[in-house]
Amino acid sequence: MRTLAENHSLLRRKFGDRQAREIVKRLNELQAAVNLEDIAMLPHARLHLLIGVRKDTLSVDLCHPCRLLFLCLNGSTADRRSVTEIEIVELCLDYH
């Protein structure tokens, strides 16, 4: 994932221009956020906790149907302000 995030031409080839721009935008927003509450307030991010086999994984929307999945490295998802570190685990198409 890091390789993709740092190589914009590779992102564009793999996901197309629109999706690549949205991925970079969302990654920049995640990096700039103080905590998860900042992300929850972003328009169209739709931050939500997943269930089932992806229990404890959080998701934010990109351009439909693509989503960015990540785990909290500290704090609690019940208290979004306590989460200040995340690990991106997957960039996926619709997981339903």
mmCIF file of N, CA and C in Angstrom:
data_model
loop_
_atom_site.group_PDB
_atom_site.id
_atom_site.type_symbol
_atom_site.label_atom_id
_atom_site.label_comp_id
_atom_site.label_asym_id
_atom_site.label_seq_id
_atom_site.Cartn_x
_atom_site.Cartn_y
_atom_site.Cartn_z
ATOM 1 N N MET A 1 0.826 -1.188 0.000
ATOM 2 C CA MET A 1 0.000 0.000 0.000
ATOM 3 C C MET A 1 0.870 1.251 0.000
ATOM 4 N N ARG A 2 1.928 1.244 0.777
ATOM 5 C CA ARG A 2 2.811 2.413 0.843
ATOM 6 C C ARG A 2 3.387 2.719 -0.541
ATOM 7 N N THR A 3 3.778 1.674 -1.272
ATOM 8 C CA THR A 3 4.334 1.869 -2.610
ATOM 9 C C THR A 3 3.319 2.570 -3.509
ATOM 10 N N LEU A 4 2.075 2.123 -3.456
ATOM 11 C CA LEU A 4 1.027 2.757 -4.246
ATOM 12 C C LEU A 4 0.829 4.209 -3.840
ATOM 13 N N ALA A 5 0.755 4.456 -2.554
ATOM 14 C CA ALA A 5 0.490 5.802 -2.052
ATOM 15 C C ALA A 5 1.582 6.786 -2.433
ATOM 16 N N GLU A 6 2.790 6.307 -2.542
ATOM 17 C CA GLU A 6 3.916 7.192 -2.843
ATOM 18 C C GLU A 6 4.201 7.308 -4.339
ATOM 19 N N ASN A 7 3.496 6.543 -5.154
ATOM 20 C CA ASN A 7 3.748 6.560 -6.590
ATOM 21 C C ASN A 7 2.447 6.900 -7.317
ATOM 22 N N HIS A 8 2.264 8.181 -7.605
ATOM 23 C CA HIS A 8 1.010 8.645 -8.197
ATOM 24 C C HIS A 8 0.757 8.065 -9.587
ATOM 25 N N SER A 9 1.805 7.871 -10.377
ATOM 26 C CA SER A 9 1.587 7.307 -11.717
ATOM 27 C C SER A 9 1.133 5.855 -11.622
ATOM 28 N N LEU A 10 1.665 5.109 -10.657
ATOM 29 C CA LEU A 10 1.227 3.730 -10.438
ATOM 30 C C LEU A 10 -0.226 3.704 -9.973
ATOM 31 N N LEU A 11 -0.584 4.622 -9.087
ATOM 32 C CA LEU A 11 -1.981 4.740 -8.637
ATOM 33 C C LEU A 11 -2.909 4.997 -9.822
ATOM 34 N N ARG A 12 -2.529 5.938 -10.677
ATOM 35 C CA ARG A 12 -3.358 6.276 -11.841
ATOM 36 C C ARG A 12 -3.502 5.084 -12.785
ATOM 37 N N ARG A 13 -2.416 4.351 -12.998
ATOM 38 C CA ARG A 13 -2.487 3.177 -13.881
ATOM 39 C C ARG A 13 -3.394 2.095 -13.299
ATOM 40 N N LYS A 14 -3.291 1.894 -12.013
ATOM 41 C CA LYS A 14 -4.051 0.813 -11.371
ATOM 42 C C LYS A 14 -5.521 1.162 -11.164
ATOM 43 N N PHE A 15 -5.812 2.444 -10.802
ATOM 44 C CA PHE A 15 -7.175 2.815 -10.411
ATOM 45 C C PHE A 15 -7.830 3.868 -11.292
ATOM 46 N N GLY A 16 -7.094 4.462 -12.201
ATOM 47 C CA GLY A 16 -7.650 5.538 -13.011
ATOM 48 C C GLY A 16 -7.444 6.886 -12.332
ATOM 49 N N ASP A 17 -7.558 7.959 -13.109
ATOM 50 C CA ASP A 17 -7.280 9.305 -12.594
ATOM 51 C C ASP A 17 -8.181 9.703 -11.434
ATOM 52 N N ARG A 18 -9.481 9.533 -11.606
ATOM 53 C CA ARG A 18 -10.435 9.973 -10.572
ATOM 54 C C ARG A 18 -10.203 9.261 -9.245
ATOM 55 N N GLN A 19 -10.120 7.945 -9.311
ATOM 56 C CA GLN A 19 -9.927 7.161 -8.090
ATOM 57 C C GLN A 19 -8.570 7.467 -7.458
ATOM 58 N N ALA A 20 -7.538 7.624 -8.270
ATOM 59 C CA ALA A 20 -6.200 7.948 -7.749
ATOM 60 C C ALA A 20 -6.227 9.274 -6.993
ATOM 61 N N ARG A 21 -6.894 10.272 -7.555
ATOM 62 C CA ARG A 21 -7.007 11.571 -6.862
ATOM 63 C C ARG A 21 -7.736 11.428 -5.537
ATOM 64 N N GLU A 22 -8.789 10.627 -5.520
ATOM 65 C CA GLU A 22 -9.563 10.429 -4.291
ATOM 66 C C GLU A 22 -8.734 9.681 -3.240
ATOM 67 N N ILE A 23 -7.961 8.710 -3.651
ATOM 68 C CA ILE A 23 -7.100 7.961 -2.724
ATOM 69 C C ILE A 23 -6.078 8.898 -2.096
ATOM 70 N N VAL A 24 -5.408 9.684 -2.911
ATOM 71 C CA VAL A 24 -4.399 10.621 -2.400
ATOM 72 C C VAL A 24 -5.043 11.645 -1.468
ATOM 73 N N LYS A 25 -6.206 12.154 -1.865
ATOM 74 C CA LYS A 25 -6.923 13.123 -1.024
ATOM 75 C C LYS A 25 -7.252 12.513 0.346
ATOM 76 N N ARG A 26 -7.805 11.298 0.335
ATOM 77 C CA ARG A 26 -8.194 10.656 1.593
ATOM 78 C C ARG A 26 -6.967 10.345 2.443
ATOM 79 N N LEU A 27 -5.888 9.885 1.842
ATOM 80 C CA LEU A 27 -4.657 9.615 2.596
ATOM 81 C C LEU A 27 -4.119 10.897 3.232
ATOM 82 N N ASN A 28 -4.161 11.992 2.485
ATOM 83 C CA ASN A 28 -3.724 13.280 3.041
ATOM 84 C C ASN A 28 -4.613 13.716 4.200
ATOM 85 N N GLU A 29 -5.914 13.495 4.070
ATOM 86 C CA GLU A 29 -6.843 13.837 5.160
ATOM 87 C C GLU A 29 -6.565 12.997 6.399
ATOM 88 N N LEU A 30 -6.303 11.716 6.200
ATOM 89 C CA LEU A 30 -5.987 10.841 7.333
ATOM 90 C C LEU A 30 -4.689 11.279 8.017
ATOM 91 N N GLN A 31 -3.714 11.647 7.229
ATOM 92 C CA GLN A 31 -2.433 12.070 7.796
ATOM 93 C C GLN A 31 -2.576 13.384 8.554
ATOM 94 N N ALA A 32 -3.408 14.277 8.079
ATOM 95 C CA ALA A 32 -3.581 15.588 8.707
ATOM 96 C C ALA A 32 -4.475 15.544 9.951
ATOM 97 N N ALA A 33 -5.260 14.492 10.082
ATOM 98 C CA ALA A 33 -6.211 14.405 11.199
ATOM 99 C C ALA A 33 -5.489 14.252 12.531
ATOM 100 N N VAL A 34 -6.026 14.916 13.542
ATOM 101 C CA VAL A 34 -5.502 14.776 14.907
ATOM 102 C C VAL A 34 -5.984 13.459 15.500
ATOM 103 N N ASN A 35 -7.242 13.108 15.196
ATOM 104 C CA ASN A 35 -7.827 11.873 15.704
ATOM 105 C C ASN A 35 -8.951 11.433 14.766
ATOM 106 N N LEU A 36 -9.577 10.316 15.067
ATOM 107 C CA LEU A 36 -10.620 9.784 14.191
ATOM 108 C C LEU A 36 -11.849 10.672 14.116
ATOM 109 N N GLU A 37 -12.101 11.462 15.123
ATOM 110 C CA GLU A 37 -13.241 12.373 15.097
ATOM 111 C C GLU A 37 -13.106 13.342 13.918
ATOM 112 N N ASP A 38 -11.885 13.765 13.623
ATOM 113 C CA ASP A 38 -11.646 14.641 12.469
ATOM 114 C C ASP A 38 -12.073 13.964 11.177
ATOM 115 N N ILE A 39 -11.814 12.685 11.066
ATOM 116 C CA ILE A 39 -12.175 11.932 9.863
ATOM 117 C C ILE A 39 -13.685 11.757 9.779
ATOM 118 N N ALA A 40 -14.324 11.513 10.909
ATOM 119 C CA ALA A 40 -15.774 11.321 10.933
ATOM 120 C C ALA A 40 -16.512 12.564 10.440
ATOM 121 N N MET A 41 -15.897 13.726 10.594
ATOM 122 C CA MET A 41 -16.531 14.982 10.200
ATOM 123 C C MET A 41 -16.320 15.330 8.723
ATOM 124 N N LEU A 42 -15.468 14.605 8.034
ATOM 125 C CA LEU A 42 -15.201 14.912 6.628
ATOM 126 C C LEU A 42 -16.401 14.575 5.750
ATOM 127 N N PRO A 43 -16.689 15.453 4.794
ATOM 128 C CA PRO A 43 -17.787 15.147 3.881
ATOM 129 C C PRO A 43 -17.471 13.902 3.048
ATOM 130 N N HIS A 44 -18.433 13.049 2.926
ATOM 131 C CA HIS A 44 -18.365 11.856 2.079
ATOM 132 C C HIS A 44 -17.372 10.790 2.547
ATOM 133 N N ALA A 45 -16.797 10.938 3.730
ATOM 134 C CA ALA A 45 -15.865 9.909 4.214
ATOM 135 C C ALA A 45 -16.626 8.676 4.686
ATOM 136 N N ARG A 46 -17.766 8.893 5.331
ATOM 137 C CA ARG A 46 -18.602 7.803 5.842
ATOM 138 C C ARG A 46 -17.770 6.793 6.644
ATOM 139 N N LEU A 47 -17.076 7.304 7.643
ATOM 140 C CA LEU A 47 -16.285 6.453 8.539
ATOM 141 C C LEU A 47 -17.212 5.491 9.261
ATOM 142 N N HIS A 48 -16.897 4.206 9.195
ATOM 143 C CA HIS A 48 -17.720 3.230 9.919
ATOM 144 C C HIS A 48 -16.906 1.988 10.270
ATOM 145 N N LEU A 49 -17.333 1.364 11.349
ATOM 146 C CA LEU A 49 -16.718 0.149 11.873
ATOM 147 C C LEU A 49 -17.352 -1.052 11.185
ATOM 148 N N LEU A 50 -16.513 -1.974 10.732
ATOM 149 C CA LEU A 50 -17.015 -3.163 10.052
ATOM 150 C C LEU A 50 -17.295 -4.283 11.049
ATOM 151 N N ILE A 51 -18.025 -5.276 10.598
ATOM 152 C CA ILE A 51 -18.393 -6.413 11.455
ATOM 153 C C ILE A 51 -18.025 -7.713 10.748
ATOM 154 N N GLY A 52 -18.334 -8.816 11.383
ATOM 155 C CA GLY A 52 -18.074 -10.130 10.785
ATOM 156 C C GLY A 52 -16.592 -10.428 10.722
ATOM 157 N N VAL A 53 -16.131 -10.945 9.578
ATOM 158 C CA VAL A 53 -14.727 -11.326 9.439
ATOM 159 C C VAL A 53 -13.805 -10.111 9.459
ATOM 160 N N ARG A 54 -14.343 -8.934 9.243
ATOM 161 C CA ARG A 54 -13.549 -7.698 9.280
ATOM 162 C C ARG A 54 -13.783 -6.913 10.572
ATOM 163 N N LYS A 55 -14.213 -7.620 11.610
ATOM 164 C CA LYS A 55 -14.456 -7.007 12.910
ATOM 165 C C LYS A 55 -13.236 -6.192 13.354
ATOM 166 N N ASP A 56 -13.491 -5.025 13.941
ATOM 167 C CA ASP A 56 -12.461 -4.103 14.439
ATOM 168 C C ASP A 56 -11.744 -3.330 13.326
ATOM 169 N N THR A 57 -12.157 -3.524 12.084
ATOM 170 C CA THR A 57 -11.601 -2.764 10.971
ATOM 171 C C THR A 57 -12.518 -1.588 10.688
ATOM 172 N N LEU A 58 -11.922 -0.440 10.412
ATOM 173 C CA LEU A 58 -12.688 0.742 10.051
ATOM 174 C C LEU A 58 -12.573 0.978 8.557
ATOM 175 N N SER A 59 -13.570 1.667 8.008
ATOM 176 C CA SER A 59 -13.614 1.924 6.577
ATOM 177 C C SER A 59 -13.981 3.376 6.315
ATOM 178 N N VAL A 60 -13.382 3.952 5.278
ATOM 179 C CA VAL A 60 -13.819 5.244 4.755
ATOM 180 C C VAL A 60 -14.034 5.073 3.258
ATOM 181 N N ASP A 61 -15.029 5.777 2.752
ATOM 182 C CA ASP A 61 -15.342 5.702 1.336
ATOM 183 C C ASP A 61 -14.342 6.485 0.508
ATOM 184 N N LEU A 62 -14.126 5.980 -0.685
ATOM 185 C CA LEU A 62 -13.405 6.706 -1.724
ATOM 186 C C LEU A 62 -14.458 6.953 -2.797
ATOM 187 N N CYS A 63 -14.165 6.726 -4.048
ATOM 188 C CA CYS A 63 -15.189 6.773 -5.098
ATOM 189 C C CYS A 63 -15.831 5.393 -5.156
ATOM 190 N N HIS A 64 -17.142 5.354 -5.100
ATOM 191 C CA HIS A 64 -17.857 4.084 -5.083
ATOM 192 C C HIS A 64 -17.374 3.188 -6.218
ATOM 193 N N PRO A 65 -17.103 1.946 -5.964
ATOM 194 C CA PRO A 65 -17.289 1.144 -4.762
ATOM 195 C C PRO A 65 -16.004 0.961 -3.951
ATOM 196 N N CYS A 66 -15.018 1.786 -4.155
ATOM 197 C CA CYS A 66 -13.720 1.609 -3.507
ATOM 198 C C CYS A 66 -13.719 2.179 -2.088
ATOM 199 N N ARG A 67 -13.056 1.462 -1.183
ATOM 200 C CA ARG A 67 -12.968 1.885 0.213
ATOM 201 C C ARG A 67 -11.551 1.668 0.737
ATOM 202 N N LEU A 68 -11.211 2.476 1.725
ATOM 203 C CA LEU A 68 -9.916 2.365 2.389
ATOM 204 C C LEU A 68 -10.171 1.772 3.767
ATOM 205 N N LEU A 69 -9.515 0.657 4.076
ATOM 206 C CA LEU A 69 -9.721 -0.041 5.348
ATOM 207 C C LEU A 69 -8.503 0.137 6.233
ATOM 208 N N PHE A 70 -8.751 0.332 7.519
ATOM 209 C CA PHE A 70 -7.638 0.523 8.442
ATOM 210 C C PHE A 70 -7.992 0.046 9.843
ATOM 211 N N LEU A 71 -6.946 -0.155 10.642
ATOM 212 C CA LEU A 71 -7.071 -0.576 12.042
ATOM 213 C C LEU A 71 -6.600 0.555 12.944
ATOM 214 N N CYS A 72 -7.160 0.609 14.133
ATOM 215 C CA CYS A 72 -6.706 1.572 15.143
ATOM 216 C C CYS A 72 -5.518 0.967 15.874
ATOM 217 N N LEU A 73 -4.462 1.745 16.032
ATOM 218 C CA LEU A 73 -3.283 1.260 16.750
ATOM 219 C C LEU A 73 -3.275 1.701 18.206
ATOM 220 N N ASN A 74 -4.136 2.647 18.534
ATOM 221 C CA ASN A 74 -4.270 3.066 19.933
ATOM 222 C C ASN A 74 -5.696 3.560 20.145
ATOM 223 N N GLY A 75 -6.068 3.779 21.374
ATOM 224 C CA GLY A 75 -7.399 4.278 21.675
ATOM 225 C C GLY A 75 -8.481 3.246 21.442
ATOM 226 N N SER A 76 -9.709 3.738 21.396
ATOM 227 C CA SER A 76 -10.870 2.871 21.253
ATOM 228 C C SER A 76 -11.792 3.416 20.178
ATOM 229 N N THR A 77 -12.319 2.537 19.352
ATOM 230 C CA THR A 77 -13.238 2.989 18.312
ATOM 231 C C THR A 77 -14.514 3.573 18.911
ATOM 232 N N ALA A 78 -14.818 3.215 20.159
ATOM 233 C CA ALA A 78 -15.983 3.785 20.835
ATOM 234 C C ALA A 78 -15.761 5.255 21.170
ATOM 235 N N ASP A 79 -14.512 5.657 21.335
ATOM 236 C CA ASP A 79 -14.156 7.055 21.609
ATOM 237 C C ASP A 79 -13.210 7.522 20.508
ATOM 238 N N ARG A 80 -13.780 8.030 19.439
ATOM 239 C CA ARG A 80 -12.989 8.392 18.260
ATOM 240 C C ARG A 80 -11.878 9.395 18.561
ATOM 241 N N ARG A 81 -12.082 10.227 19.584
ATOM 242 C CA ARG A 81 -11.053 11.219 19.918
ATOM 243 C C ARG A 81 -9.801 10.564 20.504
ATOM 244 N N SER A 82 -9.938 9.340 21.015
ATOM 245 C CA SER A 82 -8.790 8.659 21.627
ATOM 246 C C SER A 82 -7.897 7.973 20.593
ATOM 247 N N VAL A 83 -8.377 7.840 19.369
ATOM 248 C CA VAL A 83 -7.605 7.156 18.324
ATOM 249 C C VAL A 83 -6.781 8.188 17.559
ATOM 250 N N THR A 84 -5.463 8.083 17.704
ATOM 251 C CA THR A 84 -4.568 9.029 17.039
ATOM 252 C C THR A 84 -3.579 8.351 16.097
ATOM 253 N N GLU A 85 -3.612 7.022 16.062
ATOM 254 C CA GLU A 85 -2.724 6.270 15.169
ATOM 255 C C GLU A 85 -3.510 5.152 14.502
ATOM 256 N N ILE A 86 -3.319 5.028 13.201
ATOM 257 C CA ILE A 86 -3.985 3.963 12.452
ATOM 258 C C ILE A 86 -2.980 3.259 11.556
ATOM 259 N N GLU A 87 -3.386 2.080 11.085
ATOM 260 C CA GLU A 87 -2.600 1.354 10.088
ATOM 261 C C GLU A 87 -3.530 0.999 8.943
ATOM 262 N N ILE A 88 -3.225 1.468 7.765
ATOM 263 C CA ILE A 88 -4.027 1.141 6.596
ATOM 264 C C ILE A 88 -3.711 -0.294 6.213
ATOM 265 N N VAL A 89 -4.764 -1.089 6.071
ATOM 266 C CA VAL A 89 -4.559 -2.514 5.800
ATOM 267 C C VAL A 89 -4.987 -2.933 4.409
ATOM 268 N N GLU A 90 -5.878 -2.150 3.798
ATOM 269 C CA GLU A 90 -6.357 -2.598 2.481
ATOM 270 C C GLU A 90 -7.056 -1.455 1.751
ATOM 271 N N LEU A 91 -6.912 -1.489 0.470
ATOM 272 C CA LEU A 91 -7.671 -0.628 -0.432
ATOM 273 C C LEU A 91 -8.506 -1.603 -1.240
ATOM 274 N N CYS A 92 -9.794 -1.584 -1.057
ATOM 275 C CA CYS A 92 -10.597 -2.642 -1.684
ATOM 276 C C CYS A 92 -11.809 -2.112 -2.410
ATOM 277 N N LEU A 93 -12.309 -2.938 -3.301
ATOM 278 C CA LEU A 93 -13.587 -2.692 -3.910
ATOM 279 C C LEU A 93 -14.639 -3.148 -2.923
ATOM 280 N N ASP A 94 -15.849 -2.995 -3.249
ATOM 281 C CA ASP A 94 -16.945 -3.310 -2.333
ATOM 282 C C ASP A 94 -16.712 -4.633 -1.627
ATOM 283 N N TYR A 95 -16.791 -4.629 -0.304
ATOM 284 C CA TYR A 95 -16.534 -5.826 0.490
ATOM 285 C C TYR A 95 -17.817 -6.526 0.902
ATOM 286 N N HIS A 96 -18.941 -6.097 0.395
ATOM 287 C CA HIS A 96 -20.218 -6.735 0.757
ATOM 288 C C HIS A 96 -20.435 -8.007 -0.021
#
